[in-house]
Amino acid sequence: MTTEPQRFKILLVPEHVEDRGDASVEDSAVRSAVVEATGETGSSGYPRYAGDGIVADIDPSTRTVEAVLVDGAELDYGLNATVAS
């Protein structure tokens, strides 16, 4: 039996950060949030997670953010939402 993770850490990272040198993705993030499973399925068809002002539909098998709202709005251009490893 496979169970979906109950929480993820989401990182909002500027798209232009290509060469981080020794900095990790987490160090390059402008915002982070721990999101927890809501028990709902998002409009993308993936499980919905929410917390700290972020609502995200995440594919738990690939750890890909399929849809995201930040403080009730779409993600600003130039930012990427990723799941921390």
CSV table of N, CA and C in Angstrom, one decimal:
chain,number,residue,atom,x,y,z
A,1,MET,N,0.8,-1.2,0.0
A,1,MET,CA,0.0,0.0,0.0
A,1,MET,C,0.9,1.2,0.0
A,2,THR,N,0.6,2.2,-0.9
A,2,THR,CA,1.3,3.4,-1.0
A,2,THR,C,0.6,4.5,-0.4
A,3,THR,N,1.2,5.3,0.5
A,3,THR,CA,0.5,6.4,1.1
A,3,THR,C,1.2,7.7,0.6
A,4,GLU,N,0.4,8.7,0.4
A,4,GLU,CA,0.9,10.0,0.0
A,4,GLU,C,1.6,10.7,1.2
A,5,PRO,N,2.6,11.5,1.0
A,5,PRO,CA,3.2,12.3,2.0
A,5,PRO,C,2.2,13.2,2.6
A,6,GLN,N,2.3,13.5,3.9
A,6,GLN,CA,1.3,14.4,4.5
A,6,GLN,C,1.8,15.9,4.5
A,7,ARG,N,3.1,16.1,4.2
A,7,ARG,CA,3.6,17.5,4.2
A,7,ARG,C,4.9,17.5,3.3
A,8,PHE,N,5.0,18.7,2.7
A,8,PHE,CA,6.2,19.0,1.9
A,8,PHE,C,6.7,20.4,2.3
A,9,LYS,N,7.9,20.7,2.0
A,9,LYS,CA,8.4,22.0,2.1
A,9,LYS,C,8.6,22.6,0.7
A,10,ILE,N,7.9,23.7,0.5
A,10,ILE,CA,7.9,24.4,-0.8
A,10,ILE,C,8.8,25.6,-0.7
A,11,LEU,N,9.6,25.7,-1.8
A,11,LEU,CA,10.6,26.8,-1.9
A,11,LEU,C,10.2,27.7,-3.1
A,12,LEU,N,10.2,29.0,-3.0
A,12,LEU,CA,10.0,29.9,-4.1
A,12,LEU,C,11.3,30.5,-4.4
A,13,VAL,N,11.8,30.1,-5.6
A,13,VAL,CA,13.2,30.4,-6.0
A,13,VAL,C,13.1,31.3,-7.3
A,14,PRO,N,13.9,32.4,-7.3
A,14,PRO,CA,13.9,33.2,-8.5
A,14,PRO,C,14.4,32.4,-9.7
A,15,GLU,N,13.7,32.6,-10.8
A,15,GLU,CA,14.1,31.9,-12.1
A,15,GLU,C,15.5,32.3,-12.5
A,16,HIS,N,15.9,33.5,-12.3
A,16,HIS,CA,17.2,34.0,-12.8
A,16,HIS,C,18.4,33.4,-12.1
A,17,VAL,N,18.1,32.7,-11.0
A,17,VAL,CA,19.3,32.2,-10.2
A,17,VAL,C,19.7,30.9,-10.9
A,18,GLU,N,20.6,31.0,-11.8
A,18,GLU,CA,21.1,29.8,-12.5
A,18,GLU,C,22.3,29.3,-11.9
A,19,ASP,N,23.3,30.1,-11.6
A,19,ASP,CA,24.5,29.6,-11.0
A,19,ASP,C,24.6,30.1,-9.5
A,20,ARG,N,24.3,29.1,-8.7
A,20,ARG,CA,24.2,29.5,-7.2
A,20,ARG,C,25.6,29.4,-6.6
A,21,GLY,N,26.6,29.0,-7.3
A,21,GLY,CA,27.9,28.8,-6.7
A,21,GLY,C,27.8,27.7,-5.7
A,22,ASP,N,28.2,28.0,-4.4
A,22,ASP,CA,28.1,27.0,-3.3
A,22,ASP,C,26.7,27.0,-2.6
A,23,ALA,N,25.9,28.0,-3.0
A,23,ALA,CA,24.6,28.1,-2.3
A,23,ALA,C,23.6,27.0,-2.7
A,24,SER,N,22.9,26.5,-1.8
A,24,SER,CA,21.9,25.5,-2.1
A,24,SER,C,20.6,26.2,-2.6
A,25,VAL,N,19.7,25.4,-3.2
A,25,VAL,CA,18.5,25.9,-3.7
A,25,VAL,C,17.7,26.5,-2.5
A,26,GLU,N,17.8,25.9,-1.4
A,26,GLU,CA,17.1,26.4,-0.2
A,26,GLU,C,17.7,27.8,0.2
A,27,ASP,N,19.0,28.0,0.1
A,27,ASP,CA,19.6,29.2,0.4
A,27,ASP,C,19.2,30.3,-0.6
A,28,SER,N,18.8,29.9,-1.8
A,28,SER,CA,18.5,30.9,-2.8
A,28,SER,C,17.0,31.2,-2.8
A,29,ALA,N,16.2,30.5,-2.0
A,29,ALA,CA,14.8,30.8,-2.0
A,29,ALA,C,14.5,32.2,-1.4
A,30,VAL,N,13.4,32.8,-1.9
A,30,VAL,CA,13.0,34.1,-1.4
A,30,VAL,C,11.9,33.9,-0.3
A,31,ARG,N,11.3,32.7,-0.4
A,31,ARG,CA,10.3,32.3,0.6
A,31,ARG,C,10.2,30.8,0.7
A,32,SER,N,9.8,30.3,1.8
A,32,SER,CA,9.6,28.9,2.0
A,32,SER,C,8.4,28.7,2.9
A,33,ALA,N,7.8,27.5,2.7
A,33,ALA,CA,6.6,27.2,3.6
A,33,ALA,C,6.5,25.7,3.7
A,34,VAL,N,6.0,25.2,4.8
A,34,VAL,CA,5.7,23.8,5.0
A,34,VAL,C,4.2,23.7,4.8
A,35,VAL,N,3.8,22.9,3.8
A,35,VAL,CA,2.4,22.7,3.4
A,35,VAL,C,2.0,21.3,3.8
A,36,GLU,N,0.8,21.2,4.3
A,36,GLU,CA,0.3,19.9,4.7
A,36,GLU,C,-0.9,19.5,3.9
A,37,ALA,N,-1.1,18.2,3.8
A,37,ALA,CA,-2.2,17.7,3.0
A,37,ALA,C,-3.6,18.2,3.5
A,38,THR,N,-4.4,18.6,2.6
A,38,THR,CA,-5.8,19.0,3.0
A,38,THR,C,-6.8,17.9,2.9
A,39,GLY,N,-6.5,16.9,2.2
A,39,GLY,CA,-7.4,15.8,2.0
A,39,GLY,C,-8.3,16.1,0.7
A,40,GLU,N,-8.0,17.2,0.1
A,40,GLU,CA,-8.7,17.6,-1.2
A,40,GLU,C,-7.9,17.3,-2.4
A,41,THR,N,-8.5,17.2,-3.5
A,41,THR,CA,-7.8,17.1,-4.8
A,41,THR,C,-8.0,18.4,-5.5
A,42,GLY,N,-6.9,19.0,-6.0
A,42,GLY,CA,-6.9,20.3,-6.6
A,42,GLY,C,-7.4,20.2,-8.0
A,43,SER,N,-7.6,21.3,-8.7
A,43,SER,CA,-8.2,21.3,-10.1
A,43,SER,C,-7.2,20.7,-11.0
A,44,SER,N,-6.0,20.5,-10.7
A,44,SER,CA,-5.0,19.9,-11.5
A,44,SER,C,-5.1,18.3,-11.5
A,45,GLY,N,-5.9,17.9,-10.5
A,45,GLY,CA,-6.1,16.4,-10.3
A,45,GLY,C,-5.1,15.8,-9.3
A,46,TYR,N,-4.2,16.6,-8.7
A,46,TYR,CA,-3.3,16.1,-7.7
A,46,TYR,C,-3.7,16.6,-6.3
A,47,PRO,N,-3.2,15.9,-5.3
A,47,PRO,CA,-3.5,16.2,-3.9
A,47,PRO,C,-3.2,17.7,-3.6
A,48,ARG,N,-4.0,18.3,-2.8
A,48,ARG,CA,-3.8,19.7,-2.4
A,48,ARG,C,-3.1,19.8,-1.1
A,49,TYR,N,-2.2,20.7,-1.0
A,49,TYR,CA,-1.4,20.9,0.3
A,49,TYR,C,-1.5,22.4,0.6
A,50,ALA,N,-1.6,22.8,1.9
A,50,ALA,CA,-1.7,24.2,2.2
A,50,ALA,C,-1.0,24.5,3.5
A,51,GLY,N,-0.5,25.7,3.6
A,51,GLY,CA,0.2,26.2,4.8
A,51,GLY,C,1.0,27.4,4.6
A,52,ASP,N,1.1,28.3,5.6
A,52,ASP,CA,1.9,29.5,5.5
A,52,ASP,C,1.6,30.4,4.3
A,53,GLY,N,0.3,30.5,3.9
A,53,GLY,CA,0.0,31.3,2.8
A,53,GLY,C,0.1,30.7,1.4
A,54,ILE,N,0.5,29.5,1.4
A,54,ILE,CA,0.7,28.8,0.1
A,54,ILE,C,-0.2,27.6,0.0
A,55,VAL,N,-0.9,27.5,-1.2
A,55,VAL,CA,-1.7,26.4,-1.5
A,55,VAL,C,-1.2,25.8,-2.8
A,56,ALA,N,-0.9,24.5,-2.8
A,56,ALA,CA,-0.2,23.9,-3.9
A,56,ALA,C,-0.8,22.5,-4.2
A,57,ASP,N,-0.9,22.2,-5.5
A,57,ASP,CA,-1.3,20.9,-5.9
A,57,ASP,C,0.1,20.2,-6.3
A,58,ILE,N,0.4,19.1,-5.6
A,58,ILE,CA,1.7,18.5,-5.7
A,58,ILE,C,1.5,17.0,-6.2
A,59,ASP,N,2.2,16.6,-7.2
A,59,ASP,CA,2.3,15.2,-7.6
A,59,ASP,C,3.2,14.5,-6.6
A,60,PRO,N,2.7,13.7,-5.7
A,60,PRO,CA,3.6,13.1,-4.6
A,60,PRO,C,4.6,12.1,-5.2
A,61,SER,N,4.3,11.5,-6.3
A,61,SER,CA,5.3,10.5,-6.8
A,61,SER,C,6.5,11.2,-7.4
A,62,THR,N,6.3,12.3,-8.1
A,62,THR,CA,7.5,13.0,-8.7
A,62,THR,C,7.9,14.2,-7.9
A,63,ARG,N,7.2,14.6,-6.9
A,63,ARG,CA,7.4,15.8,-6.0
A,63,ARG,C,7.5,17.1,-6.9
A,64,THR,N,6.5,17.1,-7.9
A,64,THR,CA,6.4,18.3,-8.7
A,64,THR,C,5.2,19.1,-8.3
A,65,VAL,N,5.5,20.4,-8.2
A,65,VAL,CA,4.4,21.4,-8.0
A,65,VAL,C,3.6,21.6,-9.3
A,66,GLU,N,2.4,21.2,-9.3
A,66,GLU,CA,1.6,21.3,-10.5
A,66,GLU,C,0.8,22.5,-10.6
A,67,ALA,N,0.4,23.1,-9.5
A,67,ALA,CA,-0.3,24.4,-9.4
A,67,ALA,C,0.0,25.0,-8.0
A,68,VAL,N,0.0,26.3,-8.0
A,68,VAL,CA,0.3,27.0,-6.7
A,68,VAL,C,-0.3,28.4,-6.7
A,69,LEU,N,-0.8,28.7,-5.5
A,69,LEU,CA,-1.2,30.1,-5.1
A,69,LEU,C,-0.4,30.6,-3.9
A,70,VAL,N,0.0,31.8,-4.0
A,70,VAL,CA,0.8,32.4,-2.9
A,70,VAL,C,0.0,33.6,-2.4
A,71,ASP,N,-0.4,33.5,-1.1
A,71,ASP,CA,-1.2,34.5,-0.5
A,71,ASP,C,-2.5,34.8,-1.4
A,72,GLY,N,-3.1,33.8,-2.0
A,72,GLY,CA,-4.3,33.9,-2.7
A,72,GLY,C,-4.1,34.3,-4.2
A,73,ALA,N,-2.9,34.5,-4.6
A,73,ALA,CA,-2.6,35.0,-6.0
A,73,ALA,C,-1.7,34.0,-6.7
A,74,GLU,N,-1.7,34.1,-8.0
A,74,GLU,CA,-0.8,33.3,-8.8
A,74,GLU,C,0.6,33.7,-8.5
A,75,LEU,N,1.5,32.7,-8.8
A,75,LEU,CA,2.9,33.0,-8.5
A,75,LEU,C,3.4,34.1,-9.5
A,76,ASP,N,4.2,35.0,-8.9
A,76,ASP,CA,4.8,36.1,-9.7
A,76,ASP,C,5.7,35.5,-10.8
A,77,TYR,N,5.7,36.3,-11.9
A,77,TYR,CA,6.6,35.9,-13.0
A,77,TYR,C,8.0,35.9,-12.5
A,78,GLY,N,8.8,35.0,-12.9
A,78,GLY,CA,10.2,35.0,-12.5
A,78,GLY,C,10.5,34.1,-11.3
A,79,LEU,N,9.4,33.6,-10.7
A,79,LEU,CA,9.6,32.7,-9.5
A,79,LEU,C,9.2,31.3,-9.9
A,80,ASN,N,9.9,30.3,-9.4
A,80,ASN,CA,9.6,28.9,-9.5
A,80,ASN,C,9.3,28.3,-8.2
A,81,ALA,N,8.3,27.5,-8.1
A,81,ALA,CA,7.9,26.7,-6.9
A,81,ALA,C,8.5,25.3,-7.0
A,82,THR,N,9.3,24.9,-6.0
A,82,THR,CA,9.8,23.6,-6.0
A,82,THR,C,9.7,23.0,-4.7
A,83,VAL,N,9.7,21.7,-4.6
A,83,VAL,CA,9.7,20.9,-3.4
A,83,VAL,C,11.1,20.7,-2.9
A,84,ALA,N,11.4,21.1,-1.7
A,84,ALA,CA,12.7,20.9,-1.1
A,84,ALA,C,13.0,19.4,-1.0
A,85,SER,N,14.3,19.0,-1.3
A,85,SER,CA,14.7,17.6,-1.3
A,85,SER,C,15.0,17.2,0.1
